[in-house]
Amino acid sequence: MEHDQLIVACDLGSTEFRVLVASPSTEGGLTVLGTGSAEAAGFRDGDFVDVGSGSRAIAKAVRAAEASANVDIAGFCYGISGSHLRSLWARGQHKIGPNRRAVDARDVDAVLEKATSIAIPFDHAILASNPVSYTVDGIPGVVDPLDRPGSMLEVDAYLVTGSSSVQHNLEHTIEKSGYHAASWHIDALATASALLTPQERQEGVLLIDIGGQHTQWVIHRSGRIAGSGAVPWGGVHMTSDLAHGLRVSAAEAETIKRQRGLALRSLADDVDPEVLFEESEPDESPGLVAAILEPRLEEIVSLVKRDMGPDFQQSLLHRGVVVTGGGSRCAGTEQLVEEVLMLPAQRRLTPLGLSGGKPLPEGQWATAVGLAFWALGGGQDAGPGGEPGEPPHKPKGWLGGLFRRR
């Protein structure tokens, strides 16, 4: 198979590992060449707790992608997630000089360096640095200070830190699988870059990704990241509730959730939830399914709202909420999110910016696509049609040498 450039990305999801092989399209997006997946193993809360089983699962997913795309993969970029991630605001100040002059790129670099020179938790490293707004000579709200005359430059930056130990363990497990851990990116940010349009990110939008073991959220304002986090509840817990309530196996509950899931009781005939306690084998009905799923999903969204804290400013989120992930597939999800957050909400599952090539398999591929776009941008947050952001780190071992054509 002949392509000028191939991109390989691996989404280390809490329930499934997904590998995407793609190439840049002539329209500026991505063409899918192949995919592979395997059930996640030895992986918990964004870290490998069993290196052996984890590396075997990675190898299985990559081998499937190799067969699908007809290439030999040497390495890939991957996502980082988990409760070890921390976010914080930082402020930097840089004196331009005694006399006013136009702000240049060196001044911007200097003020960002000062913002990232703050104390962070032990064994943590800064994984992402995002300037949100600048202040020039006391005038706040400057989006781009370049060429603006001034004598003092300040920046408010949003930083994400993560455990160096977890990061090294991820790399070690990938290398043990027989592949090169080429580069990484925070997977919640990758998901956002694959699902949100530049206009949404500019005007203010909240992305909620209801994954398997946890739910992640990201806020974009003025084209930049203005908040992110995660809560330890997700689609797996919704499935568990269904299995317990209906007295069925986890596999049956997962099928019910995917095919007939309903998360809002007002959309079905009213059912007395007491039957869940009174009957040994309650009959499945839309109303009963909603009576089980609505409280859990409401709890998840409420926890997200609490986790956002002061970052959640409704008046600045002009494009409302985009909800995604396997846990969002239940009917009524958007309406419930609207009720809890008091913002318009829509569900979006299909990544943007894909052009031709093979169709994506069923499942959640937005994170893998976002990682591929990040790789395409040379280690910068450049989603479909978007502008590159500030790279969180200098990628190592980049795209060259990550594959061999068959």
Coordinates of C-alpha atoms in Angstrom, one line a residue:
M1 CA 0.0 0.0 0.0
E2 CA 1.5 3.3 -1.1
H3 CA 0.9 6.5 0.9
D4 CA 3.2 9.5 1.4
Q5 CA 2.5 9.6 5.1
L6 CA 0.8 7.2 7.5
I7 CA -0.4 8.0 11.0
V8 CA -0.9 5.4 13.7
A9 CA -2.8 6.3 16.9
C10 CA -3.9 4.2 19.9
D11 CA -6.7 5.0 22.2
L12 CA -6.1 3.2 25.5
G13 CA -9.8 3.2 26.6
S14 CA -10.9 1.8 29.9
T15 CA -12.9 -1.1 28.3
E16 CA -11.2 -1.4 24.8
F17 CA -7.9 -0.5 23.1
R18 CA -8.5 0.9 19.6
V19 CA -5.8 1.5 17.0
L20 CA -6.3 3.7 14.0
V21 CA -4.1 3.8 10.8
A22 CA -4.8 6.9 8.6
S23 CA -3.2 9.2 6.1
P24 CA -3.7 12.9 5.3
S25 CA -6.5 13.5 2.8
T26 CA -6.3 16.1 0.0
E27 CA -9.1 18.0 1.7
G28 CA -7.0 18.5 4.9
G29 CA -8.6 15.8 6.9
L30 CA -7.9 12.1 7.4
T31 CA -8.4 9.0 5.3
V32 CA -9.0 5.9 7.4
L33 CA -6.8 3.0 6.1
G34 CA -7.4 0.4 8.8
T35 CA -8.4 -0.2 12.4
G36 CA -7.9 -2.8 15.1
S37 CA -9.2 -3.3 18.6
A38 CA -8.9 -5.6 21.6
E39 CA -10.6 -5.8 25.0
A40 CA -8.7 -3.7 27.5
A41 CA -6.7 -5.8 30.0
G42 CA -4.5 -5.0 33.0
F43 CA -5.6 -1.4 32.7
R44 CA -7.3 0.7 35.4
D45 CA -7.8 4.4 35.8
G46 CA -5.4 5.3 33.0
D47 CA -2.5 3.1 34.2
F48 CA -1.4 -0.5 33.6
V49 CA -1.7 -2.5 36.8
D50 CA -0.7 -5.7 35.0
V51 CA 2.1 -5.0 32.4
G52 CA 2.0 -8.5 31.0
S53 CA -1.7 -8.7 30.1
G54 CA -1.8 -5.1 29.1
S55 CA 1.1 -5.5 26.6
R56 CA -0.5 -8.5 25.1
A57 CA -3.8 -6.7 24.6
I58 CA -2.0 -3.8 22.9
A59 CA -0.2 -6.2 20.6
K60 CA -3.5 -7.9 19.7
A61 CA -5.1 -4.5 18.8
V62 CA -2.1 -3.4 16.8
R63 CA -1.8 -6.7 14.9
A64 CA -5.5 -6.3 13.9
A65 CA -4.8 -2.8 12.6
E66 CA -1.8 -4.1 10.7
A67 CA -3.9 -6.7 8.9
S68 CA -6.7 -4.2 8.2
A69 CA -4.4 -1.6 6.7
N70 CA -1.9 -4.0 5.2
V71 CA 1.1 -2.4 6.8
D72 CA 3.7 -3.3 9.4
I73 CA 3.5 -0.9 12.4
A74 CA 6.6 0.0 14.4
G75 CA 5.1 2.4 16.8
F76 CA 2.3 4.8 17.5
C77 CA 1.1 7.9 19.4
Y78 CA -1.2 7.2 22.4
G79 CA -3.5 8.9 24.8
I80 CA -3.1 9.6 28.5
S81 CA -6.0 9.6 31.0
G82 CA -6.8 8.9 34.6
S83 CA -7.3 10.4 38.0
H84 CA -3.6 11.2 38.3
L85 CA -4.2 14.2 35.9
R86 CA -4.5 17.5 37.7
S87 CA -5.4 20.9 36.3
L88 CA -4.6 24.4 37.6
W89 CA -4.5 28.0 36.6
A90 CA -1.2 29.8 36.5
R91 CA -0.3 33.5 35.9
G92 CA 2.9 34.7 34.4
Q93 CA 4.3 38.3 34.2
H94 CA 7.0 39.6 31.9
K95 CA 8.4 43.1 31.8
I96 CA 8.9 44.1 28.1
G97 CA 11.0 47.1 28.9
P98 CA 11.1 50.6 30.3
N99 CA 9.7 52.0 27.1
R100 CA 6.7 50.7 25.2
R101 CA 7.3 48.6 22.1
A102 CA 5.4 46.0 20.1
V103 CA 5.1 42.6 21.8
D104 CA 7.0 39.9 19.8
A105 CA 7.2 36.1 19.9
R106 CA 10.1 36.2 22.4
D107 CA 8.0 38.1 24.9
V108 CA 5.1 35.6 24.5
D109 CA 7.5 32.7 25.1
A110 CA 9.0 34.4 28.1
V111 CA 5.7 35.0 29.8
L112 CA 4.5 31.5 29.2
E113 CA 7.7 30.1 30.6
K114 CA 7.2 32.1 33.8
A115 CA 3.6 30.8 34.0
T116 CA 4.8 27.2 33.8
S117 CA 7.5 27.7 36.4
I118 CA 5.1 27.2 39.3
A119 CA 5.4 24.5 41.9
I120 CA 3.5 21.3 41.0
P121 CA 2.9 18.1 42.9
F122 CA 5.8 15.7 43.5
D123 CA 6.4 13.3 40.6
H124 CA 4.2 15.3 38.3
A125 CA 5.1 17.0 35.0
I126 CA 3.2 19.6 33.0
L127 CA 1.5 17.7 30.1
A128 CA -0.4 20.6 28.5
S129 CA 0.0 24.4 28.7
N130 CA -2.8 26.5 27.2
P131 CA -2.7 30.3 27.3
V132 CA -6.3 31.4 27.8
S133 CA -6.0 35.2 27.8
Y134 CA -3.3 37.9 28.0
T135 CA -3.1 41.3 29.8
V136 CA -1.0 44.1 28.3
D137 CA -0.3 47.1 30.5
G138 CA -3.3 46.3 32.7
I139 CA -5.7 45.8 29.9
P140 CA -7.2 42.3 30.2
G141 CA -8.9 40.0 27.7
V142 CA -6.2 40.2 25.0
V143 CA -6.5 37.1 22.8
D144 CA -3.3 37.6 20.8
P145 CA -0.8 40.1 22.1
L146 CA 1.6 40.0 19.2
D147 CA 2.4 43.5 17.8
R148 CA 0.4 45.2 20.5
P149 CA 2.5 48.1 22.0
G150 CA 3.1 47.7 25.8
S151 CA 5.6 47.6 28.6
M152 CA 4.2 44.7 30.7
L153 CA 2.8 41.4 29.5
E154 CA 0.8 39.0 31.6
V155 CA -0.9 35.7 30.8
D156 CA -3.5 33.5 32.4
A157 CA -2.7 29.9 31.5
Y158 CA -4.5 26.6 32.0
L159 CA -2.1 23.8 32.9
V160 CA -2.6 20.0 33.0
T161 CA -0.1 18.0 35.0
G162 CA 0.2 14.2 35.3
S163 CA 2.2 11.6 37.1
S164 CA 5.6 10.9 35.7
S165 CA 5.4 7.4 37.1
V166 CA 2.2 6.6 35.2
Q167 CA 3.6 8.1 32.1
H168 CA 6.8 6.0 32.3
N169 CA 4.7 2.9 33.0
L170 CA 2.6 3.5 29.9
E171 CA 5.6 3.8 27.8
H172 CA 7.2 0.7 29.3
T173 CA 4.1 -1.4 28.7
I174 CA 3.8 -0.2 25.1
E175 CA 7.5 -1.0 24.5
K176 CA 7.0 -4.4 26.0
S177 CA 4.3 -5.1 23.5
G178 CA 6.9 -4.9 20.8
Y179 CA 6.0 -1.4 19.5
H180 CA 7.6 2.0 19.9
A181 CA 5.8 4.5 22.2
A182 CA 6.4 7.4 19.8
S183 CA 4.4 10.3 21.4
W184 CA 1.4 11.0 23.6
H185 CA -1.4 13.5 24.2
I186 CA -4.1 13.9 26.8
D187 CA -7.0 11.8 25.4
A188 CA -9.8 14.1 26.6
L189 CA -8.2 17.0 24.6
A190 CA -7.8 14.7 21.6
T191 CA -11.5 13.7 21.7
A192 CA -12.5 17.4 21.8
S193 CA -10.3 18.2 18.8
A194 CA -12.1 15.4 16.8
L195 CA -15.6 16.3 17.7
L196 CA -15.8 20.1 18.1
T197 CA -15.8 22.6 15.3
P198 CA -13.5 25.7 15.3
Q199 CA -16.6 27.9 15.7
E200 CA -17.8 26.0 18.7
R201 CA -14.4 26.2 20.4
Q202 CA -14.3 29.9 19.7
E203 CA -17.7 30.7 21.0
G204 CA -17.6 28.5 24.1
V205 CA -18.6 24.9 24.4
L206 CA -18.5 22.1 27.0
L207 CA -17.7 18.5 25.8
I208 CA -18.8 15.6 28.1
D209 CA -17.4 12.2 27.2
I210 CA -19.2 9.4 29.1
G211 CA -16.7 6.6 28.8
G212 CA -16.6 3.1 30.2
Q213 CA -15.1 3.6 33.7
H214 CA -15.1 7.4 33.9
T215 CA -16.6 10.5 32.4
Q216 CA -14.3 13.3 31.1
W217 CA -15.1 16.9 30.4
V218 CA -13.4 19.7 28.5
I219 CA -14.3 23.4 28.2
H220 CA -13.3 25.5 25.2
R221 CA -13.6 29.3 25.1
S222 CA -12.1 31.8 22.6
G223 CA -10.6 28.9 20.7
R224 CA -8.6 27.7 23.8
I225 CA -9.0 25.1 26.5
A226 CA -10.4 26.7 29.6
G227 CA -11.0 23.7 31.8
S228 CA -10.9 19.9 32.0
G229 CA -11.4 17.1 34.4
A230 CA -13.0 13.7 35.0
V231 CA -15.3 11.9 37.4
P232 CA -15.0 8.2 38.3
W233 CA -18.4 7.0 36.9
G234 CA -19.3 6.0 33.3
G235 CA -21.1 3.6 31.1
V236 CA -19.9 0.5 32.9
H237 CA -21.8 1.6 36.0
M238 CA -24.9 2.2 34.0
T239 CA -24.7 -1.4 32.7
S240 CA -24.1 -2.7 36.2
D241 CA -27.2 -0.9 37.4
L242 CA -29.3 -2.5 34.7
A243 CA -27.9 -5.9 35.4
H244 CA -28.7 -5.6 39.1
G245 CA -32.1 -4.1 38.6
L246 CA -33.4 -6.4 35.9
R247 CA -31.6 -9.5 37.3
V248 CA -29.8 -10.2 34.1
S249 CA -26.1 -10.9 33.2
A250 CA -23.7 -8.0 32.4
A251 CA -23.7 -9.0 28.7
E252 CA -27.5 -8.9 28.5
A253 CA -27.6 -5.5 30.3
E254 CA -25.0 -4.1 27.9
T255 CA -27.2 -5.2 25.0
I256 CA -30.3 -3.6 26.5
K257 CA -28.4 -0.4 27.1
R258 CA -27.0 -0.2 23.6
Q259 CA -30.2 -1.3 21.8
R260 CA -33.0 -0.1 24.0
G261 CA -31.4 2.3 26.5
L262 CA -33.6 5.1 27.8
A263 CA -32.3 7.7 30.2
L264 CA -35.3 9.9 30.8
R265 CA -38.5 8.6 32.5
S266 CA -40.7 11.3 31.0
L267 CA -40.1 9.7 27.5
A268 CA -41.8 6.4 28.5
D269 CA -45.0 5.2 30.2
D270 CA -44.8 5.7 34.0
V271 CA -43.6 2.6 35.9
D272 CA -43.5 2.1 39.6
P273 CA -39.8 1.5 40.4
E274 CA -40.9 -0.5 43.5
V275 CA -41.2 -3.5 41.2
L276 CA -37.4 -3.6 41.1
F277 CA -37.5 -4.6 44.8
E278 CA -40.7 -6.6 44.8
E279 CA -40.3 -8.9 41.8
S280 CA -37.5 -11.4 41.5
E281 CA -37.4 -11.2 37.7
P282 CA -39.0 -7.8 36.7
D283 CA -40.1 -7.6 33.1
E284 CA -38.0 -5.3 30.9
S285 CA -39.9 -2.2 29.7
P286 CA -38.8 1.3 28.5
G287 CA -40.2 2.8 31.7
L288 CA -38.3 0.4 33.9
V289 CA -35.1 0.8 32.0
A290 CA -35.4 4.6 32.3
A291 CA -36.2 4.3 36.0
I292 CA -32.8 2.5 36.4
L293 CA -30.7 4.6 34.1
E294 CA -31.9 8.1 34.8
P295 CA -30.7 8.4 38.4
R296 CA -27.2 7.1 37.5
L297 CA -26.8 9.4 34.4
E298 CA -28.2 12.3 36.4
E299 CA -25.6 11.6 39.1
I300 CA -22.8 11.5 36.5
V301 CA -23.8 14.8 35.0
S302 CA -24.2 16.4 38.4
L303 CA -20.8 15.2 39.4
V304 CA -19.3 16.8 36.3
K305 CA -21.0 20.1 37.1
R306 CA -19.6 20.0 40.6
D307 CA -16.1 19.0 39.3
M308 CA -16.1 22.0 36.9
G309 CA -16.5 24.4 39.9
P310 CA -15.8 28.0 38.9
D311 CA -14.7 26.9 35.4
F312 CA -18.4 26.3 34.6
Q313 CA -19.7 29.7 33.5
Q314 CA -23.0 29.2 31.6
S315 CA -23.0 32.7 30.1
L316 CA -19.7 32.0 28.3
L317 CA -20.8 28.7 26.7
H318 CA -22.7 30.1 23.8
R319 CA -22.6 26.7 21.9
G320 CA -23.9 24.7 24.9
V321 CA -22.9 21.1 25.5
V322 CA -21.7 18.3 23.2
V323 CA -22.1 14.9 24.8
T324 CA -20.4 11.8 23.5
G325 CA -19.1 8.3 24.5
G326 CA -20.7 4.9 24.8
G327 CA -22.8 6.0 27.8
S328 CA -24.4 8.8 25.8
R329 CA -26.1 6.5 23.3
C330 CA -29.2 6.0 25.4
A331 CA -32.2 7.9 24.2
G332 CA -33.0 11.0 26.3
T333 CA -29.4 11.7 27.2
E334 CA -29.4 15.2 25.7
Q335 CA -32.6 16.2 27.4
L336 CA -31.3 15.0 30.8
V337 CA -28.0 17.0 30.3
E338 CA -30.0 20.1 29.4
E339 CA -32.1 19.7 32.6
V340 CA -29.1 19.4 34.9
L341 CA -26.8 22.0 33.3
M342 CA -29.5 24.4 32.0
L343 CA -27.7 24.6 28.6
P344 CA -28.7 23.3 25.1
A345 CA -27.1 19.9 24.5
Q346 CA -26.6 17.6 21.5
R347 CA -25.1 14.2 21.1
R348 CA -22.2 13.7 18.7
L349 CA -20.5 10.4 18.1
T350 CA -19.0 10.6 14.6
P351 CA -15.6 12.3 14.4
L352 CA -15.3 15.3 12.1
G353 CA -12.8 15.7 9.3
L354 CA -12.8 12.1 7.9
S355 CA -12.6 11.8 4.1
G356 CA -13.0 8.6 2.2
G357 CA -11.2 5.4 3.1
K358 CA -12.6 2.6 5.2
P359 CA -15.6 3.2 7.5
L360 CA -14.9 3.2 11.2
P361 CA -16.2 0.1 13.1
E362 CA -19.0 0.5 15.6
G363 CA -17.7 2.0 18.8
Q364 CA -16.1 5.1 20.1
W365 CA -13.3 6.2 17.8
A366 CA -13.3 10.0 18.4
T367 CA -10.2 9.8 20.7
A368 CA -8.2 7.8 18.3
V369 CA -9.1 10.2 15.4
G370 CA -8.2 13.1 17.6
L371 CA -4.8 11.6 18.4
A372 CA -4.3 11.1 14.7
F373 CA -5.1 14.8 14.0
W374 CA -2.7 15.8 16.7
A375 CA 0.0 13.7 15.1
L376 CA -0.8 15.2 11.8
G377 CA -0.3 18.6 13.3
G378 CA 3.2 17.7 14.4
G379 CA 2.4 17.5 18.1
Q380 CA -0.1 20.4 18.2
D381 CA -3.8 20.5 18.9
A382 CA -5.0 21.0 15.3
G383 CA -8.4 19.4 14.8
P384 CA -10.3 19.3 11.5
G385 CA -10.3 22.8 10.2
G386 CA -8.8 24.2 13.4
E387 CA -5.7 26.2 14.1
P388 CA -2.8 24.6 15.9
G389 CA -2.5 25.3 19.6
E390 CA 0.4 25.4 22.0
P391 CA 2.2 22.0 21.9
P392 CA 2.3 20.5 25.4
H393 CA 5.7 18.9 24.8
K394 CA 8.1 18.2 22.0
P395 CA 7.2 14.8 20.5
K396 CA 9.8 12.2 20.3
G397 CA 10.4 9.6 17.6
W398 CA 7.7 11.3 15.4
L399 CA 6.0 9.9 12.4
G400 CA 9.1 8.7 10.6
G401 CA 9.8 5.0 11.2
L402 CA 6.4 4.2 12.7
F403 CA 5.4 1.9 9.9
R404 CA 6.8 -0.3 7.1
R405 CA 4.8 -0.9 3.9
R406 CA 4.0 -4.4 3.0

